[in-house]
Coordinates of C-alpha atoms and ligand atoms in Angstrom, one line a residue:
M1 CA -21.0 6.2 37.3
G2 CA -24.0 7.5 35.4
A3 CA -26.6 5.3 33.7
A4 CA -25.4 6.4 30.3
K5 CA -21.9 5.3 31.1
I6 CA -23.2 1.9 32.3
V7 CA -25.2 1.4 29.1
Q8 CA -22.2 2.4 27.1
L9 CA -20.0 -0.1 28.9
I10 CA -22.6 -2.9 28.5
L11 CA -22.9 -2.1 24.8
Y12 CA -19.2 -2.1 24.4
Y13 CA -18.6 -5.4 26.0
T14 CA -21.6 -7.1 24.3
L15 CA -20.4 -5.9 20.9
T16 CA -16.9 -7.0 21.7
V17 CA -18.0 -10.5 22.7
V18 CA -20.4 -10.8 19.7
G19 CA -17.7 -9.5 17.4
W20 CA -15.2 -12.0 18.8
I21 CA -17.6 -15.0 18.4
V22 CA -18.6 -14.0 14.8
S23 CA -15.0 -13.6 13.7
F24 CA -14.0 -16.8 15.3
V25 CA -16.7 -18.8 13.6
A26 CA -16.1 -17.0 10.3
N27 CA -12.4 -17.8 10.6
Q28 CA -13.2 -21.5 10.9
I29 CA -15.4 -21.3 7.8
F30 CA -12.8 -19.4 5.8
A31 CA -10.1 -21.9 6.9
K32 CA -12.3 -24.8 5.7
I33 CA -12.8 -23.2 2.3
Y34 CA -9.3 -22.1 1.6
D35 CA -6.6 -23.8 3.6
K36 CA -6.4 -27.1 1.6
K37 CA -5.6 -25.2 -1.6
A38 CA -3.1 -22.8 0.0
R39 CA 0.4 -22.7 -1.4
V40 CA 3.6 -20.7 -0.9
V41 CA 5.4 -19.5 -4.0
P42 CA 8.9 -21.1 -4.5
P43 CA 11.7 -18.9 -3.2
V44 CA 13.9 -16.6 -5.4
E45 CA 17.0 -18.7 -6.0
D46 CA 19.0 -16.5 -8.4
D47 CA 21.5 -14.2 -6.6
V48 CA 21.0 -11.4 -9.2
M49 CA 17.3 -11.2 -8.2
L50 CA 18.3 -10.8 -4.6
L51 CA 20.1 -7.5 -5.3
S52 CA 18.5 -4.2 -4.5
A53 CA 17.7 -1.9 -7.4
V54 CA 20.6 0.4 -6.8
A55 CA 23.0 -2.5 -6.5
L56 CA 21.6 -4.0 -9.8
A57 CA 22.1 -0.6 -11.5
E58 CA 25.7 -0.4 -10.3
K59 CA 26.4 -3.9 -11.7
I60 CA 24.9 -2.9 -15.0
R61 CA 26.8 0.4 -15.0
T62 CA 30.1 -1.4 -14.4
R63 CA 29.2 -4.0 -17.0
K64 CA 29.2 -6.9 -14.6
L65 CA 25.6 -7.6 -15.7
K66 CA 23.7 -7.0 -18.9
A67 CA 20.5 -5.1 -18.6
V68 CA 18.8 -7.6 -20.9
D69 CA 19.8 -10.6 -18.8
V70 CA 18.4 -9.0 -15.7
M71 CA 15.2 -8.1 -17.6
K72 CA 14.8 -11.7 -18.9
K73 CA 15.2 -13.1 -15.4
Y74 CA 12.4 -11.0 -14.1
I75 CA 10.2 -11.8 -17.1
D76 CA 10.7 -15.5 -16.4
R77 CA 9.9 -15.1 -12.7
V78 CA 6.7 -13.2 -13.4
T79 CA 5.7 -15.7 -16.1
N80 CA 6.3 -18.7 -13.8
L81 CA 4.4 -17.2 -10.9
H82 CA 1.3 -16.2 -12.8
V83 CA -0.5 -19.5 -12.0
Y84 CA 0.0 -18.9 -8.3
L85 CA -0.7 -15.2 -8.0
N86 CA -2.6 -13.6 -11.0
T87 CA -0.8 -10.4 -10.2
V88 CA 0.6 -9.1 -13.5
I89 CA -2.3 -8.2 -15.7
A90 CA -0.5 -6.5 -18.6
R91 CA 3.0 -7.0 -20.0
R92 CA 5.3 -5.1 -22.2
F93 CA 8.0 -7.8 -22.3
D94 CA 9.1 -7.4 -25.9
E95 CA 9.4 -3.6 -25.6
A96 CA 11.3 -3.9 -22.3
V97 CA 13.7 -6.5 -23.7
A98 CA 14.4 -4.2 -26.7
E99 CA 14.9 -1.2 -24.5
A100 CA 17.3 -3.2 -22.3
E101 CA 19.2 -4.4 -25.3
A102 CA 19.5 -0.9 -26.7
L103 CA 20.8 0.3 -23.3
D104 CA 23.5 -2.5 -23.3
T105 CA 24.6 -1.6 -26.8
E106 CA 25.0 2.1 -25.8
L107 CA 26.7 1.3 -22.5
D108 CA 29.2 -1.1 -24.2
K109 CA 30.2 1.7 -26.5
N110 CA 30.9 4.2 -23.8
P111 CA 30.4 3.0 -20.2
Q112 CA 32.2 6.0 -18.7
D113 CA 29.8 8.5 -20.2
D114 CA 28.5 10.8 -17.5
K115 CA 24.9 10.3 -18.7
F116 CA 25.1 6.8 -17.1
S117 CA 26.5 8.0 -13.8
V118 CA 24.8 7.1 -10.4
K119 CA 23.7 10.7 -10.2
N120 CA 22.0 10.8 -13.6
K121 CA 20.8 7.2 -13.8
P122 CA 20.4 5.7 -10.2
F123 CA 18.2 3.0 -11.6
L124 CA 20.1 2.2 -14.8
G125 CA 18.5 -0.8 -16.5
V126 CA 16.4 -1.8 -13.5
P127 CA 13.1 -3.5 -14.3
L128 CA 10.1 -1.5 -13.0
S129 CA 6.7 -2.8 -12.0
V130 CA 3.7 -0.3 -12.1
K131 CA 0.2 -0.4 -10.6
E132 CA -2.5 -0.4 -13.2
A133 CA -4.0 2.8 -12.1
F134 CA -1.0 4.7 -13.5
S135 CA -0.6 5.6 -17.2
V136 CA 2.2 3.8 -19.0
K137 CA 2.2 4.4 -22.7
G138 CA 0.3 1.7 -24.6
M139 CA -0.8 -0.1 -21.4
P140 CA -4.3 -0.4 -20.0
N141 CA -5.5 2.3 -17.6
A142 CA -8.8 0.8 -16.5
S143 CA -8.4 0.5 -12.7
G144 CA -10.1 -2.9 -13.0
L145 CA -13.3 -1.4 -14.4
V146 CA -15.0 -3.6 -17.0
S147 CA -16.3 -0.6 -19.0
R148 CA -12.7 0.7 -19.4
K149 CA -11.4 -2.7 -20.7
H150 CA -10.2 -1.4 -24.0
Y151 CA -8.7 1.8 -22.8
R152 CA -5.0 2.3 -23.5
S153 CA -2.8 5.2 -22.2
D154 CA -1.3 7.4 -24.8
A155 CA 1.5 8.7 -22.5
D156 CA 3.4 8.0 -19.4
C157 CA 2.3 9.7 -16.1
P158 CA 4.9 12.0 -14.5
V159 CA 6.2 9.4 -11.9
V160 CA 6.7 6.8 -14.6
E161 CA 8.4 9.3 -16.8
R162 CA 10.7 10.4 -14.0
L163 CA 11.6 6.8 -13.1
R164 CA 12.3 6.0 -16.8
E165 CA 14.6 9.1 -17.0
S166 CA 16.4 7.6 -14.0
G167 CA 17.1 4.5 -16.1
A168 CA 14.3 2.1 -14.9
I169 CA 12.5 0.1 -17.6
P170 CA 8.7 -0.6 -17.0
F171 CA 7.9 -4.1 -17.9
C172 CA 4.7 -5.2 -16.2
I173 CA 1.4 -3.7 -14.9
T174 CA -0.2 -5.1 -11.8
N175 CA -3.7 -5.7 -10.5
V176 CA -5.8 -3.4 -8.3
S177 CA -9.1 -3.4 -6.5
E178 CA -12.0 -2.0 -8.5
L179 CA -11.4 1.7 -8.9
C180 CA -8.7 1.4 -6.3
M181 CA -11.2 1.7 -3.4
W182 CA -11.0 -1.6 -1.5
Y183 CA -8.3 -3.4 0.4
E184 CA -8.5 -6.7 -1.5
S185 CA -7.2 -6.6 -5.1
A186 CA -10.0 -8.3 -7.1
N187 CA -12.2 -7.1 -9.9
R188 CA -14.4 -8.3 -12.7
L189 CA -11.8 -7.4 -15.3
Y190 CA -8.7 -9.2 -14.1
G191 CA -9.9 -11.5 -11.3
R192 CA -8.3 -11.9 -7.9
T193 CA -4.7 -11.7 -6.8
N194 CA -3.2 -14.2 -4.2
N195 CA -0.7 -13.6 -1.4
P196 CA 2.7 -15.1 -2.2
Y197 CA 3.2 -16.4 1.4
N198 CA -0.1 -18.2 1.5
T199 CA -2.3 -18.1 -1.6
S200 CA -5.4 -18.4 0.5
R201 CA -4.8 -14.8 1.8
I202 CA -5.4 -11.4 0.3
V203 CA -2.6 -9.1 -1.1
G204 CA -4.4 -6.0 0.1
G205 CA -5.4 -3.0 -2.0
S206 CA -5.5 -1.0 -3.9
S207 CA -1.8 -1.4 -4.9
G208 CA -2.2 -5.1 -4.1
G209 CA -0.8 -6.5 -7.3
E210 CA 2.3 -4.3 -6.8
G211 CA 2.9 -5.5 -3.2
C212 CA 2.5 -9.1 -4.3
N213 CA 4.7 -8.8 -7.4
L214 CA 7.5 -7.3 -5.4
A215 CA 7.2 -9.7 -2.5
S216 CA 7.2 -12.8 -4.7
G217 CA 10.3 -11.6 -6.5
G218 CA 8.6 -10.6 -9.7
A219 CA 10.2 -7.1 -9.5
V220 CA 12.4 -5.2 -7.2
I221 CA 10.9 -1.7 -7.3
G222 CA 7.4 -0.5 -8.1
I223 CA 4.9 2.4 -7.9
G224 CA 1.8 2.6 -5.8
S225 CA -0.7 5.2 -4.6
D226 CA -2.3 5.6 -1.3
I227 CA -5.6 7.3 -0.4
G228 CA -6.5 5.3 2.7
G229 CA -3.6 2.9 2.9
S230 CA -3.3 1.6 -0.6
I231 CA 0.5 1.6 -0.5
R232 CA 1.0 0.6 3.1
M233 CA -1.6 -2.2 3.4
P234 CA -0.3 -4.1 0.4
A235 CA 3.3 -3.5 1.6
F236 CA 2.2 -4.9 5.0
F237 CA 0.3 -7.9 3.8
N238 CA 3.1 -8.9 1.5
G239 CA 6.0 -8.0 3.8
I240 CA 7.8 -5.2 1.8
F241 CA 8.7 -1.6 2.3
G242 CA 6.1 1.1 1.2
H243 CA 6.3 4.8 1.7
K244 CA 3.3 7.2 1.7
P245 CA 5.0 10.6 1.1
S246 CA 4.0 13.9 2.7
R247 CA 1.0 15.5 1.1
G248 CA 1.9 17.2 -2.2
L249 CA 5.5 15.9 -2.4
V250 CA 5.0 13.5 -5.3
P251 CA 2.7 14.4 -8.3
N252 CA -0.5 12.3 -8.5
D253 CA -1.2 13.2 -12.1
G254 CA -1.9 10.6 -14.8
Q255 CA -3.7 8.0 -12.7
F256 CA -7.2 6.8 -12.9
P257 CA -9.3 7.4 -10.9
I258 CA -7.6 10.7 -10.3
A259 CA -8.6 12.3 -7.0
T260 CA -10.5 15.5 -7.6
G261 CA -11.7 18.3 -5.4
K262 CA -10.2 18.1 -1.9
D263 CA -9.8 14.3 -2.1
I264 CA -6.5 15.1 -3.7
E265 CA -5.3 16.0 -0.2
L266 CA -5.8 12.4 0.9
L267 CA -3.9 10.9 -2.1
S268 CA -0.2 10.3 -2.2
T269 CA 1.9 8.5 -4.8
G270 CA 4.9 6.7 -3.6
P271 CA 7.6 4.0 -3.8
M272 CA 7.2 0.3 -3.0
C273 CA 10.2 -2.0 -2.8
R274 CA 11.9 -5.1 -1.4
Y275 CA 15.1 -3.4 -0.1
V276 CA 15.2 -0.3 2.1
E277 CA 18.1 1.3 0.3
D278 CA 15.9 1.8 -2.7
L279 CA 13.3 3.9 -0.9
L280 CA 15.2 7.2 -0.7
P281 CA 16.5 7.3 -4.3
M282 CA 13.1 6.4 -5.5
L283 CA 11.4 9.1 -3.5
K284 CA 13.9 11.6 -4.7
I285 CA 13.3 10.7 -8.3
M286 CA 9.5 10.6 -8.0
S287 CA 9.3 13.9 -6.2
G288 CA 11.4 15.7 -8.8
S289 CA 14.8 17.3 -8.3
N290 CA 13.4 20.6 -6.9
K291 CA 12.2 18.8 -3.8
Q292 CA 15.3 16.8 -3.2
A293 CA 16.7 19.1 -0.6
D294 CA 13.7 18.5 1.7
I295 CA 14.2 14.8 1.6
E296 CA 17.9 14.5 2.0
C297 CA 18.6 16.0 5.4
K298 CA 20.7 14.0 7.9
V299 CA 18.8 12.2 10.6
D300 CA 20.3 11.0 13.9
V301 CA 18.0 8.2 15.0
S302 CA 19.5 8.1 18.5
K303 CA 18.3 11.7 19.1
L304 CA 14.7 10.9 18.2
V305 CA 11.8 10.9 20.6
I306 CA 9.5 8.0 19.8
Y307 CA 5.8 7.9 20.7
N308 CA 4.9 4.3 20.9
V309 CA 1.2 4.0 20.2
I310 CA 0.0 0.5 20.4
D311 CA -3.6 0.9 19.1
D312 CA -6.4 3.4 18.1
S313 CA -7.8 3.7 21.6
G314 CA -10.7 1.5 20.9
S315 CA -12.8 2.1 17.9
L316 CA -15.8 -0.2 17.8
L317 CA -15.7 -0.4 14.0
V318 CA -12.2 -1.7 13.9
A319 CA -10.7 -5.1 15.0
K320 CA -8.3 -5.4 17.9
V321 CA -4.6 -5.5 17.2
D322 CA -3.2 -9.0 16.8
P323 CA -0.9 -10.0 19.7
Q324 CA 1.9 -11.0 17.3
L325 CA 1.8 -7.5 15.8
K326 CA 2.0 -6.0 19.2
Q327 CA 5.0 -8.2 20.0
A328 CA 6.7 -7.2 16.7
Q329 CA 6.1 -3.5 17.5
A330 CA 7.4 -3.9 21.0
K331 CA 10.6 -5.5 19.7
V332 CA 11.2 -2.5 17.4
V333 CA 10.6 0.0 20.2
H334 CA 12.9 -1.9 22.5
Y335 CA 15.7 -2.0 20.0
L336 CA 15.4 1.7 19.3
E337 CA 15.3 2.5 23.0
T338 CA 18.0 0.2 24.4
T339 CA 20.5 -0.3 21.5
V340 CA 20.1 2.9 19.5
G341 CA 19.4 5.2 22.5
A342 CA 16.3 7.0 21.3
K343 CA 13.8 8.2 23.9
V344 CA 10.6 6.2 24.0
I345 CA 7.3 7.5 25.4
N346 CA 4.3 5.2 25.6
K347 CA 1.3 7.2 24.5
S348 CA -2.3 6.9 23.3
F349 CA -4.2 9.4 21.3
S350 CA -8.0 9.2 22.1
K351 CA -8.9 10.8 18.7
F352 CA -7.3 8.1 16.7
K353 CA -10.4 6.0 17.2
Y354 CA -12.4 8.4 15.0
A355 CA -10.1 7.8 12.0
V356 CA -12.9 6.2 9.9
D357 CA -15.3 9.1 10.5
M358 CA -12.7 11.7 9.9
W359 CA -11.5 10.1 6.7
G360 CA -15.1 9.7 5.5
A361 CA -15.9 13.3 6.4
K362 CA -12.9 14.5 4.4
M363 CA -13.8 12.4 1.5
T364 CA -17.5 13.4 1.3
T365 CA -17.1 17.1 2.0
S366 CA -14.5 17.4 -0.7
G367 CA -16.8 18.0 -3.6
G368 CA -14.9 15.8 -6.1
T369 CA -16.2 13.3 -8.7
S370 CA -18.5 10.9 -6.9
F371 CA -17.6 7.2 -6.7
C372 CA -20.9 6.2 -8.5
Q373 CA -19.9 8.5 -11.3
Y374 CA -16.6 6.8 -11.6
M375 CA -18.2 3.3 -11.5
G376 CA -20.4 4.4 -14.4
Y377 CA -17.5 5.5 -16.5
G378 CA -18.5 6.4 -20.0
G379 CA -22.2 6.5 -19.1
K380 CA -24.6 7.4 -16.3
P381 CA -23.5 7.2 -12.7
V382 CA -24.1 3.7 -11.4
N383 CA -27.1 3.3 -9.1
P384 CA -25.5 1.0 -6.4
F385 CA -28.9 -0.3 -5.1
I386 CA -30.0 -1.6 -8.5
E387 CA -26.5 -2.8 -9.3
F388 CA -26.5 -4.7 -6.0
F389 CA -29.7 -6.5 -7.1
K390 CA -28.0 -7.5 -10.3
W391 CA -24.9 -8.6 -8.3
L392 CA -27.1 -11.1 -6.3
F393 CA -27.8 -12.9 -9.5
G394 CA -24.2 -12.8 -10.7
K395 CA -25.0 -10.2 -13.4
S396 CA -23.1 -7.2 -12.2
N397 CA -19.8 -5.9 -13.7
H398 CA -18.9 -4.5 -10.3
T399 CA -17.5 -6.0 -7.1
L400 CA -19.4 -6.1 -3.8
P401 CA -17.1 -3.7 -1.9
A402 CA -17.4 -1.2 -4.7
L403 CA -21.2 -1.4 -4.6
G404 CA -21.1 -1.1 -0.8
L405 CA -19.0 2.0 -1.0
G406 CA -21.4 3.4 -3.6
C407 CA -24.3 2.9 -1.1
V408 CA -22.3 4.5 1.8
E409 CA -21.6 7.4 -0.5
K410 CA -25.3 7.9 -1.2
F411 CA -26.1 8.1 2.5
D412 CA -23.1 10.4 3.2
R413 CA -24.3 12.8 0.5
I414 CA -27.7 13.0 2.2
L415 CA -26.0 13.8 5.5
E416 CA -23.8 16.4 3.8
S417 CA -26.9 18.1 2.3
T418 CA -28.2 18.7 5.8
G419 CA -25.2 21.0 6.3
V420 CA -23.4 19.0 9.0
N421 CA -19.8 20.1 9.2
E422 CA -18.4 16.7 10.1
T423 CA -14.8 17.8 9.9
S424 CA -15.2 20.2 12.8
L425 CA -17.8 18.0 14.5
L426 CA -15.4 15.2 15.0
G427 CA -12.6 17.3 16.2
F428 CA -10.4 16.8 13.2
E429 CA -8.8 20.2 13.5
K430 CA -8.0 19.5 17.1
L431 CA -6.2 16.3 16.2
E432 CA -4.4 18.0 13.4
A433 CA -3.2 20.7 15.8
E434 CA -2.2 18.1 18.4
M435 CA -0.2 16.2 15.8
N436 CA 1.6 19.3 14.6
E437 CA 2.6 20.0 18.1
V438 CA 3.7 16.5 18.9
L439 CA 5.5 15.8 15.7
D440 CA 8.4 18.3 15.7
D441 CA 11.5 17.7 13.7
N442 CA 12.8 15.0 16.0
T443 CA 9.7 13.1 16.9
I444 CA 8.1 10.1 15.3
I445 CA 5.1 7.9 16.1
I446 CA 5.2 4.1 15.8
Y447 CA 1.8 2.6 15.1
P448 CA 0.5 -0.7 13.8
S449 CA 0.2 -1.0 10.0
H450 CA -3.1 -2.9 10.4
P451 CA -4.9 -4.7 13.2
K452 CA -4.8 -8.1 11.5
L453 CA -2.4 -10.4 9.7
A454 CA -3.3 -10.9 6.0
P455 CA -6.9 -12.2 6.1
Y456 CA -8.4 -14.9 3.8
H457 CA -9.9 -13.9 0.5
N458 CA -13.2 -12.1 1.0
Q459 CA -12.7 -11.9 4.8
P460 CA -12.1 -8.1 4.6
L461 CA -15.9 -7.8 4.1
L462 CA -16.2 -8.7 7.8
Y463 CA -13.8 -6.0 8.7
P464 CA -14.8 -3.2 6.4
F465 CA -13.1 -0.5 8.4
N466 CA -9.7 -2.0 9.4
W467 CA -8.0 0.4 7.0
A468 CA -8.5 3.0 9.6
Y469 CA -5.0 2.3 10.9
T470 CA -3.6 3.6 7.7
G471 CA -6.4 6.0 6.6
L472 CA -5.8 8.2 9.6
F473 CA -2.5 9.5 8.2
N474 CA -4.1 10.3 4.8
T475 CA -6.5 12.7 6.6
L476 CA -3.4 14.2 8.3
G477 CA -1.3 14.2 5.1
L478 CA 1.8 13.0 7.1
P479 CA 4.6 10.9 5.7
V480 CA 4.6 7.2 6.8
T481 CA 6.8 4.2 6.0
Q482 CA 5.4 0.7 6.4
V483 CA 8.3 -1.5 7.5
P484 CA 8.2 -5.3 7.1
L485 CA 9.2 -7.2 10.3
G486 CA 9.6 -10.8 9.2
L487 CA 6.9 -13.5 9.4
S488 CA 4.3 -14.6 12.0
K489 CA 4.1 -18.2 13.3
E490 CA 1.6 -18.9 10.5
G491 CA 4.2 -17.6 8.0
L492 CA 2.4 -14.3 7.3
P493 CA 4.1 -10.9 7.1
L494 CA 4.4 -8.7 10.1
G495 CA 5.0 -4.9 10.0
V496 CA 4.7 -1.5 11.6
Q497 CA 4.2 2.1 10.5
I498 CA 6.8 4.8 11.1
V499 CA 5.1 8.3 11.1
A500 CA 6.9 11.6 11.0
G501 CA 6.0 15.3 10.8
M502 CA 5.0 17.0 7.6
N503 CA 7.7 16.9 5.0
R504 CA 10.0 15.0 7.3
D505 CA 9.9 11.9 5.1
A506 CA 13.7 11.5 5.6
V507 CA 13.0 10.7 9.3
C508 CA 10.7 7.8 8.4
L509 CA 13.3 6.4 6.0
A510 CA 16.2 6.8 8.4
V511 CA 14.4 4.8 11.0
A512 CA 13.5 2.1 8.5
N513 CA 17.1 2.0 7.5
K514 CA 18.3 1.5 11.0
L515 CA 15.8 -1.3 11.6
A516 CA 16.8 -3.0 8.4
K517 CA 20.5 -2.8 9.3
A518 CA 19.8 -4.6 12.5
K519 CA 17.9 -7.3 10.6
I520 CA 14.8 -6.4 12.6
A521 CA 13.1 -5.2 9.4
G522 CA 13.3 -6.6 6.0
W523 CA 11.7 -8.7 3.2
V524 CA 11.7 -12.5 3.7
N525 CA 12.2 -14.7 0.7
P526 CA 8.9 -16.7 0.4
G527 CA 9.3 -20.3 1.4
T528 CA 12.4 -19.5 3.5
N529 CA 13.0 -17.7 6.8
E530 CA 15.8 -15.5 5.5
M531 CA 15.4 -11.8 5.8
Ligands
LIG1 C1 -1.9 -21.1 4.9 O1 -2.5 -20.6 6.1 C2 -3.3 -21.6 6.8 C3 -4.0 -21.0 7.9 O2 -3.1 -20.3 8.7 C4 -2.4 -22.8 7.2 O3 -3.1 -23.8 7.8 C5 -1.7 -23.3 6.0 O4 -0.8 -24.3 6.4 C6 -1.0 -22.2 5.2 N1 -0.5 -22.8 4.0 C7 0.8 -22.7 3.6 C8 1.1 -23.4 2.4 O5 1.6 -22.2 4.4
LIG2 C1 -20.8 -5.6 -18.5 O1 -19.8 -5.1 -19.4 C2 -20.0 -5.7 -20.7 C3 -18.8 -5.2 -21.5 O2 -18.5 -3.8 -21.3 C4 -21.3 -5.3 -21.3 O3 -21.5 -5.8 -22.5 C5 -22.4 -5.7 -20.4 O4 -23.7 -5.2 -20.8 C6 -22.2 -5.2 -18.9 N1 -23.2 -5.9 -18.1 C7 -24.0 -5.1 -17.2 C8 -24.9 -5.9 -16.4 O5 -23.9 -3.9 -17.1
LIG3 C1 -6.0 7.4 -18.3 O1 -7.4 7.5 -18.2 C2 -7.9 8.8 -18.0 C3 -9.4 8.8 -17.8 O2 -10.0 8.3 -19.0 C4 -7.5 9.7 -19.1 O3 -8.0 11.0 -18.8 C5 -6.0 9.8 -19.1 O4 -5.6 10.6 -20.2 C6 -5.4 8.4 -19.3 N1 -4.0 8.5 -19.3 C7 -3.3 8.6 -20.4 C8 -1.9 9.0 -20.2 O5 -3.7 8.3 -21.5
LIG4 C1 5.9 0.8 27.1 O1 5.0 -0.2 26.7 C2 5.7 -1.4 26.5 C3 4.6 -2.4 26.0 O2 4.1 -2.0 24.8 C4 6.3 -1.9 27.8 O3 7.0 -3.1 27.5 C5 7.3 -0.8 28.2 O4 7.9 -1.2 29.5 C6 6.6 0.5 28.3 N1 7.6 1.5 28.6 C7 7.5 2.5 29.4 C8 8.6 3.5 29.5 O5 6.5 2.7 30.1
LIG5 C1 -16.1 23.3 8.8 O1 -15.7 24.1 9.9 C2 -14.3 24.5 9.9 C3 -14.0 25.4 11.1 O2 -14.2 24.6 12.2 C4 -14.0 25.3 8.6 O3 -12.7 25.6 8.5 C5 -14.4 24.5 7.4 O4 -14.3 25.3 6.2 C6 -15.8 24.0 7.5 N1 -16.1 23.1 6.4 C7 -17.2 23.1 5.7 C8 -17.4 22.1 4.6 O5 -18.1 24.0 5.9
LIG6 C1 -8.1 -14.9 -13.2 C2 -8.0 -13.9 -14.3 O1 -9.1 -13.3 -14.7 N1 -6.9 -13.6 -14.8 C3 -6.6 -12.7 -15.9 C4 -5.7 -11.6 -15.4 O2 -5.5 -10.7 -16.5 C5 -4.9 -11.2 -17.6 C6 -4.7 -10.1 -18.6 O3 -5.9 -9.4 -18.9 C7 -5.8 -12.4 -18.2 O4 -5.1 -13.0 -19.2 C8 -6.0 -13.4 -17.0 O5 -6.9 -14.4 -17.5

C-alpha cells in the first residue's frame, strides 16, 4: 500500500468519525429544540378522501358523487390543516367551487355525453393541487421570492392546462423553497412548511408543499418539478408517489424560475400523488397525447433484471444510508426476486459517488441565467456575500441556503472561466455510456431515495449534498419513480427509487404498481399504520 493510499484512508476514517460525532451531537440539539412541539396531523377519516383520483372521477362520472361535495371536503381539510403545516399558500376556493358546480349541472343534464368519458376526462371533477412555481391563472408565481410578492400569472402553464382539460380543477397552490433550489421548503415570503407525520421535520424541497399537502390528505393529485430531486425528495419525506419523467417527456414551460441554457436538461416536470394508479394517467395527460404510445407499453415485471444498488459507493460529501432504509430496500428486492421472479443482481457503480460534482458541473457549464440574477429579480443580480452580511442581522429577504448557493455559484463561475471541462474531467460521459449499456429495455436500478429519514427543520444545512442520491438521475435524464414504503420506527416515511432506461417510464410505473398491489409500497394515513 502506497503512502498516498494510507493518507487517504486515514483521512477517510477521520472524516467519517468526526462527521458521525458532529451529526450525533447536532441531532441531540435539534431534538431538544423541536421534539416537544412536534405533532402528527389527524388522520383522513372520510372514505371519499381515501379514493384515488381515477376512482373519484368515476364516481363523479356515474353521479355517485357530486364534484362540488368532493371539492368542499378537500377545501375543509386544507383549511383545517393550515395551522399544523403552512403548506397551502394561495387558494382559489371560490372559483374551484363554482367550476365544480358548473360541472355538476352539465353532468346532470347529460351524464352519458362522450365528452365526460374516461378517455376524454380521466380526472373529471378531481381537485388538483399545484406547486407555486407553476403558472395558474390569477395565482402567485413568485417561487417564494419576496421581490415577486405581487406577481400574478396571466395564464395557465401547459401541464396545468392539460390537467384541466382532463377534468381536474386546480384549487390550491403550495409552498416551495426559495427559487426552488433547496431541499427544505421555507422562504421569506410564505414561511416554513411542516411534515404531516411529525411537524418537527422538513417536507423536503422544492416541491415540498406539494408533497406535504398530498400526504396530509389535502389533495389527491398534484404537480411538481425536479431539477435535483425536487419531486422525489418531497415524495420520499412525505411518503407518497412521485415520478420524475424522462428528459423532455413533459413540457417544463410556464414555471418560474424556468431552467435556461443546458440546465433545461436537468429539469423534469412530473406527477405527485397518493395512489399508484393515478401515476400513469397523470403522466399520459401531462406529456400530451402524442407521447402516449411511449408510456403505454406492457411490462412484465417477472422478466426484469434488477440491479440492486445499496449506496453511492462512498462519497465523503454525502451521509451514509440509514439502516432502516437499507432494510426497506432489501424487502422490496427480496419480494421482486422470490415472489415475482425477477432476476436480482447486487451491484455498485463507483462513479455514483461523483453525483454532486457531475450535477454541479452540468449546472455551471450550461450558460443559463445565473442563480444570483434570479435572486435579484427585477433589479441587479444579488451579491451573495453582501446579502449574507445582511442576513446575519436578520435584514435579508433571502434564505441562508439560497445565499449559500449564490456563493458556490460565484466560485464555480471562476473555475469555469479557467476553461476546466468538468463534465469530461469527472467521467460523466463514461457513466452515461455505462448506464445506457446497463439499462436496456428490461433492466432497472433500485437505489435509495435519500440517505436519511426526514431531518429536523434546518438540519439539511448540515447535510448540504444529500440530494446527490436524486440529483444523479437528473444529470442522466433518466425516468425515476420514488415509491413510499411505509413508516420507520419513529413514524417517518421510508421509500426507494426505481430507475429505468431513457423513455422507459412505463417500467418504473409497472414496478411501483406491483409493489403497491403487494402492500409493500403505499401511502400511510398519518396517525395510523394503515397503508
Ligand atoms: C417526532 O419525532 C421525535 C424524534 O424522533 C419523537 O421523539 C416524537 O415523538 C415525534 N413526535 C410525534 C408526535 O410523533
Ligand atoms: C425586502 O423586500 C421588501 C419588499 O419588496 C423591500 O421593501 C425591502 O427593501 C427589502 N429588503 C432588503 C434588505 O432588500
Ligand atoms: C410567471 O413568471 C414569469 C417570470 O416573470 C413570467 O415570464 C411568466 O409569464 C409568468 N407566467 C405567467 C403564465 O404569467
Ligand atoms: C444482495 O444483497 C442483499 C443485501 O442487500 C443480500 O441480502 C442478498 O443475499 C444479496 N444477493 C445476492 C444474490 O448476492
Ligand atoms: C467537454 O468535453 C466533451 C468531450 O469529452 C465535449 O463533448 C463537451 O462539449 C465539452 N464541454 C465543454 C463545455 O467544453
Ligand atoms: C408562516 C407564514 O408565513 N404563513 C403564511 C403562508 O402564506 C399565506 C398566504 O400568503 C399567509 O397567509 C401565511 O401567513
